[in-house]
Amino acid sequence: MKNSYLLLLIAGVVLTVNSCSGNGEPKEETTQNNARSVSVETVRIEPGDFEDSIRLTGKVEALEDATVASESSGRVLSILNRGEEVRKGDVMIQLDDRMIQAQYSAASAGFELALDTYERLEALYADSIISTQDFLSARAQRDQARSQLDLAEKQLGDTRIVAPFSGRIEERMIRTGELVNPGQPVVRLVNSDKIRVTAGIPERYSGEISEGDPVEIILRSLDDNVRAGSITYAGSVIDPDTRTFAIEVELENQDGRLKPDMIADLRVRRAVIRNTIVIPRTAVIRDETGVFVFKSVMENGKKVSDLVSVTTGMASGSLIQILSGIREGDEVVVSGMRTLSIGDELNILSSESSRERAVRLIKADVQTASHQN
């Protein structure tokens, strides 16, 4: 590639190429002295941290989310409204308990009688006035009456359907006056004060990801709001259909902005390289002779292009690490290279630090991944 550019310059050939609206390349101009001037965009090299990460799409789930079912049969006397907040143990639904209440009263009276009989006979048995068989029969009747009372008490308690945890009633499956049966779903209770984001990681990363690894979570529906967390669970089995293993990230959600079933984008960090040079992948030119970038150099008081060989390192998304060939303070062309030759005068349309450009590209990568999913 270097040779082709040099041959053009030695031969004194000057190319004039008009930019096409279809390819989006900056415009190339010819000055009065027939020296080419090409419009480009550049970045000023500023070393920073380069994070190699895995990008995933996940889903928000409430940490506590349960469909509560009735354990008894009966007619619904009262039920809390959808959207009401409850504390653990609060009564959400009251069933008609009149029949159960009568059964409980009868069982309670039966137990009191059996207990009184047992205590009287126990004293007589101690004095050898009654037989062992009579004493054991009284004790068995007491135990049976106790079991019947416990059962009646349980059935009476089941007429009050209580909240298993603090939360908010999100769905009601029944109405006042309806009959319910044991096992019938009645309400959905959700506590979203803490949530978890679940996702699947491709199996090829199974040896690199573990619990405690840092994660950034971007919420698509919250203006790309970013929240930081860490992996609280990493699965040990591979899903045979998706060839992924599950991860979970737990987050506080006291403001209630995160809703169950929201779509979230995750960036799971694999490695961080400190104080390194990172540029857009599009700035890198590759051919059979090597890897190059155009950079701006001063020549006769003007900024002109020079083609330099570089060594690349790790790549992630739209970014690539440069190990050698450019250094801090260099100005590298990132747009307009298609019509650029060595020695062309540069009309720099915009310039920013390589770190600023990297931040914008990372955000763009996340948005692109979101739309694709």
C-alpha positions as MATLAB code, in Angstrom:
seq = 'MKNSYLLLLIAGVVLTVNSCSGNGEPKEETTQNNARSVSVETVRIEPGDFEDSIRLTGKVEALEDATVASESSGRVLSILNRGEEVRKGDVMIQLDDRMIQAQYSAASAGFELALDTYERLEALYADSIISTQDFLSARAQRDQARSQLDLAEKQLGDTRIVAPFSGRIEERMIRTGELVNPGQPVVRLVNSDKIRVTAGIPERYSGEISEGDPVEIILRSLDDNVRAGSITYAGSVIDPDTRTFAIEVELENQDGRLKPDMIADLRVRRAVIRNTIVIPRTAVIRDETGVFVFKSVMENGKKVSDLVSVTTGMASGSLIQILSGIREGDEVVVSGMRTLSIGDELNILSSESSRERAVRLIKADVQTASHQN';
ca = [
       0.000    0.000    0.000;
       2.824    2.432    0.878;
       4.465    1.762   -2.484;
       1.284    2.517   -4.420;
       0.869    5.845   -2.666;
       4.543    6.757   -3.227;
       4.395    5.886   -6.934;
       1.504    8.243   -7.434;
       3.400   11.042   -5.754;
       6.659   10.429   -7.653;
       4.858   10.371  -10.967;
       3.245   13.680  -10.086;
      -0.206   12.257  -10.602;
      -2.885   14.235   -8.843;
      -6.266   12.629   -8.418;
      -9.403   14.670   -8.094;
     -12.343   12.672   -6.801;
     -15.687   14.235   -6.051;
     -17.436   12.813   -3.012;
     -20.664   10.963   -3.613;
     -23.662   11.564   -1.427;
     -24.168    7.816   -1.323;
     -20.882    6.863    0.396;
     -20.835    9.644    3.002;
     -17.073   10.353    2.603;
     -15.861   13.927    3.273;
     -15.218   16.038    0.179;
     -11.888   16.300   -1.620;
     -10.853   19.651   -3.110;
      -8.194   20.867   -5.576;
      -6.455   24.164   -4.792;
      -5.312   26.770   -7.330;
      -1.771   25.306   -7.110;
      -3.160   21.842   -8.041;
      -2.357   20.537   -4.515;
      -5.012   18.221   -3.221;
      -6.899   19.178   -0.082;
      -8.988   16.417    1.461;
     -11.616   16.957    4.133;
     -11.196   14.520    7.017;
     -12.049   13.917   10.638;
      -9.333   13.142   13.170;
      -8.747   12.080   16.746;
      -5.959   13.327   18.994;
      -4.312   10.349   20.636;
      -4.885   10.315   24.367;
      -4.145    7.039   26.189;
      -6.812    5.646   28.478;
      -8.292    2.424   29.790;
      -9.517   -0.106   27.243;
     -12.172   -2.531   28.378;
     -12.777   -5.759   26.546;
     -16.327   -6.785   27.305;
     -19.111   -9.142   26.268;
     -22.339   -7.505   25.145;
     -25.574   -9.281   25.995;
     -29.307   -8.705   26.017;
     -31.179   -9.591   29.184;
     -34.459   -9.150   30.992;
     -35.438   -7.480   34.251;
     -37.156   -9.667   36.852;
     -38.472   -8.854   40.308;
     -36.509  -10.615   43.022;
     -39.812  -11.631   44.626;
     -42.685  -12.365   42.239;
     -45.310  -14.930   43.168;
     -48.735  -16.059   42.044;
     -50.539  -16.753   45.317;
     -53.076  -19.595   45.363;
     -55.895  -20.349   47.766;
     -55.423  -23.269   50.158;
     -59.118  -23.464   50.976;
     -62.488  -23.452   49.265;
     -65.104  -20.803   49.903;
     -66.772  -17.637   48.740;
     -64.700  -14.437   48.540;
     -65.918  -11.890   51.099;
     -63.237   -9.246   50.470;
     -60.133   -8.718   48.350;
     -57.621   -5.880   48.175;
     -57.462   -3.772   45.048;
     -54.900   -4.066   42.318;
     -51.949   -1.768   43.023;
     -52.294   -1.859   46.814;
     -49.113   -2.221   48.863;
     -49.042   -4.926   51.541;
     -46.661   -6.036   54.247;
     -45.723   -9.637   54.887;
     -48.596  -11.306   56.763;
     -51.265   -8.782   55.739;
     -54.626  -10.294   54.758;
     -55.188   -9.848   51.023;
     -58.339  -11.977   50.665;
     -60.936  -13.048   53.204;
     -63.089  -16.090   52.440;
     -66.419  -16.891   54.072;
     -65.369  -18.665   57.284;
     -68.706  -19.224   59.029;
     -68.792  -22.988   58.507;
     -65.105  -23.377   59.369;
     -65.620  -21.198   62.451;
     -68.391  -23.533   63.642;
     -66.174  -26.554   63.047;
     -63.379  -24.879   64.982;
     -65.663  -24.121   67.917;
     -66.846  -27.745   68.006;
     -63.279  -29.035   67.811;
     -62.196  -26.663   70.572;
     -65.008  -27.837   72.844;
     -64.228  -31.480   72.066;
     -60.590  -30.966   72.957;
     -61.430  -29.249   76.245;
     -63.662  -32.182   77.199;
     -61.077  -34.780   76.184;
     -58.335  -32.915   78.053;
     -60.428  -32.651   81.212;
     -61.285  -36.363   81.048;
     -57.637  -37.302   80.522;
     -56.440  -35.202   83.472;
     -59.048  -36.768   85.820;
     -58.240  -40.296   84.730;
     -54.507  -39.604   84.937;
     -54.858  -38.959   88.683;
     -56.951  -42.105   89.137;
     -54.430  -44.135   87.159;
     -51.625  -42.849   89.350;
     -53.529  -44.226   92.362;
     -54.135  -47.533   90.511;
     -57.901  -46.972   90.625;
     -58.426  -47.441   86.850;
     -56.871  -49.852   84.427;
     -54.050  -49.084   82.061;
     -56.389  -49.615   79.131;
     -58.817  -46.938   80.371;
     -55.960  -44.489   80.870;
     -54.478  -45.120   77.420;
     -57.915  -44.773   75.832;
     -58.383  -41.359   77.505;
     -54.957  -40.244   76.322;
     -55.691  -41.343   72.748;
     -58.990  -39.442   72.779;
     -57.157  -36.339   74.017;
     -54.561  -36.619   71.245;
     -57.242  -37.172   68.618;
     -59.199  -34.150   69.844;
     -55.979  -32.082   69.714;
     -55.393  -33.125   66.106;
     -58.953  -32.229   65.153;
     -58.553  -28.819   66.781;
     -55.249  -28.225   64.978;
     -56.874  -29.133   61.663;
     -59.835  -26.837   62.296;
     -57.451  -24.038   63.271;
     -55.469  -24.554   60.062;
     -58.641  -24.547   57.950;
     -59.812  -21.376   59.676;
     -56.465  -19.722   58.992;
     -56.653  -20.742   55.333;
     -59.787  -18.630   54.901;
     -57.470  -15.624   55.251;
     -55.083  -15.464   52.295;
     -52.087  -13.461   53.503;
     -49.082  -11.900   51.771;
     -46.044  -14.242   51.838;
     -43.770  -11.187   51.515;
     -44.066   -7.408   51.346;
     -44.977   -6.130   47.912;
     -47.633   -4.801   45.575;
     -50.693   -6.567   44.205;
     -50.201   -6.560   40.438;
     -53.019   -8.882   39.346;
     -56.315  -10.145   40.747;
     -57.622  -13.397   39.309;
     -60.893  -13.407   41.297;
     -63.595  -10.994   42.458;
     -65.704  -10.534   45.559;
     -68.517  -13.091   45.665;
     -66.783  -15.711   43.540;
     -66.169  -19.243   44.758;
     -62.568  -20.422   44.925;
     -61.102  -23.896   45.263;
     -57.860  -25.161   46.813;
     -54.905  -24.500   44.501;
     -56.715  -21.832   42.480;
     -54.515  -18.753   41.698;
     -55.994  -15.614   43.235;
     -53.445  -12.756   43.085;
     -49.996  -11.970   41.735;
     -47.775  -10.270   44.323;
     -44.570   -8.500   43.268;
     -41.806   -6.875   45.295;
     -39.555   -4.897   42.953;
     -37.541   -3.021   45.600;
     -34.734   -5.311   44.458;
     -34.567   -6.703   40.956;
     -32.367   -9.064   39.023;
     -31.300   -8.907   35.401;
     -30.954  -12.309   33.758;
     -29.063  -13.113   30.561;
     -27.306  -15.972   28.789;
     -23.568  -15.936   28.032;
     -22.182  -17.973   25.100;
     -20.462  -21.148   26.252;
     -17.099  -20.082   24.788;
     -16.771  -17.610   27.676;
     -17.534  -20.184   30.372;
     -13.969  -20.217   31.645;
     -13.725  -16.426   31.851;
     -16.890  -15.387   33.695;
     -17.516  -15.884   37.406;
     -19.613  -14.495   40.226;
     -18.457  -11.055   41.338;
     -17.378   -9.897   37.870;
     -18.420   -6.261   37.194;
     -21.313   -5.566   34.839;
     -22.787   -2.412   33.328;
     -26.516   -2.503   32.626;
     -28.087   -0.150   30.090;
     -31.869    0.239   30.142;
     -33.239    0.848   26.662;
     -36.488    2.409   27.844;
     -34.823    4.756   30.345;
     -32.803    6.889   27.917;
     -29.836    4.503   28.062;
     -29.638    4.898   31.830;
     -26.545    2.977   33.003;
     -26.397    1.091   36.292;
     -23.380   -0.710   37.688;
     -23.521   -4.094   39.356;
     -21.785   -7.428   39.575;
     -22.671  -11.004   38.728;
     -24.477  -12.556   41.699;
     -25.067  -15.911   40.024;
     -23.258  -17.711   37.209;
     -24.758  -20.976   36.021;
     -22.740  -24.170   35.899;
     -24.712  -25.862   33.104;
     -25.089  -25.045   29.403;
     -28.538  -24.682   27.857;
     -28.525  -27.279   25.035;
     -30.795  -25.135   22.842;
     -29.032  -21.754   23.096;
     -25.526  -22.998   24.033;
     -25.400  -20.378   26.780;
     -25.140  -20.411   30.561;
     -27.242  -18.162   32.771;
     -26.058  -15.184   34.789;
     -27.939  -12.927   37.190;
     -27.184   -9.415   38.412;
     -29.081   -8.073   41.425;
     -29.754   -4.337   41.704;
     -31.470   -2.039   44.187;
     -34.633   -0.468   42.787;
     -35.921    1.795   45.539;
     -37.006    4.423   43.001;
     -39.139    1.817   41.247;
     -37.983    2.830   37.763;
     -36.971   -0.691   36.797;
     -39.993   -2.753   35.836;
     -40.213   -6.539   35.465;
     -39.851   -7.719   31.850;
     -37.952   -4.584   30.766;
     -35.221   -5.268   28.199;
     -31.690   -4.534   29.385;
     -28.328   -4.497   27.621;
     -25.383   -5.821   29.604;
     -21.654   -5.273   29.231;
     -19.749   -7.946   31.131;
     -16.120   -7.001   31.608;
     -13.546   -9.571   30.508;
     -10.357   -7.537   30.869;
      -9.182   -3.937   31.368;
      -5.927   -2.634   29.894;
      -4.701    0.539   31.574;
      -3.136    3.543   29.828;
      -3.283    2.239   26.278;
      -4.084    3.748   22.871;
      -7.455    2.931   21.339;
      -8.842    4.191   18.018;
     -11.865    3.380   15.828;
     -11.488    0.208   13.781;
     -12.499    2.167   10.690;
      -9.266    4.171   10.928;
      -7.155    1.066   10.344;
      -6.131    0.162    6.778;
      -5.062   -3.412    6.053;
      -3.502   -4.971    2.977;
      -1.064   -7.734    2.114;
       1.904   -5.619    3.237;
       0.676   -4.763    6.713;
      -1.554   -2.592    8.874;
      -1.511    1.221    8.589;
      -3.179    4.435    9.671;
      -3.059    7.940    8.249;
      -1.869   10.609   10.628;
      -1.499   14.356   10.345;
       2.003   15.866   10.189;
       3.186   19.457    9.724;
       4.925   20.234    6.426;
       5.715   23.791    5.305;
       3.266   25.136    7.850;
       0.416   22.921    6.657;
      -1.113   19.719    7.944;
      -0.578   16.896    5.467;
      -1.209   13.155    5.562;
       1.374   10.501    6.301;
       0.872    6.738    6.235;
       2.411    4.922    9.196;
       2.646    1.239   10.027;
       1.015    0.178   13.290;
       0.729   -2.933   15.410;
      -2.739   -3.735   16.671;
      -3.803   -5.545   19.818;
      -7.144   -6.432   21.300;
     -10.375   -5.357   19.584;
     -13.831   -4.870   21.027;
     -16.867   -3.566   19.176;
     -15.914   -0.569   17.034;
     -12.594   -0.025   18.834;
      -9.130   -1.497   18.434;
      -5.986   -1.218   20.531;
      -2.785    0.150   18.968;
       0.402   -1.292   20.449;
       2.961    0.624   18.375;
       3.299    3.064   15.485;
       1.514    6.070   17.007;
       1.864    7.809   20.332;
       0.188   10.305   22.615;
      -0.419   13.642   20.904;
      -0.505   12.234   17.356;
      -3.505   13.180   15.221;
      -4.967   10.178   13.392;
      -7.418   10.336   10.491;
     -10.620    8.425   11.256;
     -12.847    9.514    8.355;
     -12.031   10.377    4.735;
      -9.232    7.848    4.195;
     -10.842    6.400    1.069;
      -9.676    9.298   -1.124;
      -6.543   10.138    0.859;
      -2.958    9.785   -0.385;
       0.394   10.405    1.287;
       1.216   14.117    1.325;
      -2.333   15.371    0.746;
      -3.164   18.602    2.523;
      -5.722   17.987    5.271;
      -8.845   20.047    5.733;
      -9.798   18.896    9.229;
     -13.546   19.178    9.666;
     -13.578   18.006   13.272;
     -11.159   16.701   15.847;
     -11.633   15.209   19.298;
      -9.611   13.173   21.746;
      -9.424    9.448   21.117;
     -10.948    8.865   24.560;
     -13.988   11.016   23.745;
     -14.429    9.180   20.456;
     -14.193    5.822   22.235;
     -16.974    6.763   24.659;
     -19.268    7.737   21.776;
     -18.511    4.542   19.864;
     -19.169    2.328   22.886;
     -22.565    3.960   23.345;
     -23.310    3.575   19.625;
     -22.327   -0.112   19.754;
     -24.766   -0.693   22.602;
     -27.586    1.078   20.761;
     -26.876   -0.905   17.592;
     -26.937   -4.177   19.508;
     -30.229   -3.120   21.104;
     -31.893   -2.501   17.736;
     -30.582   -5.765   16.309;
     -32.099   -7.700   19.207;
];
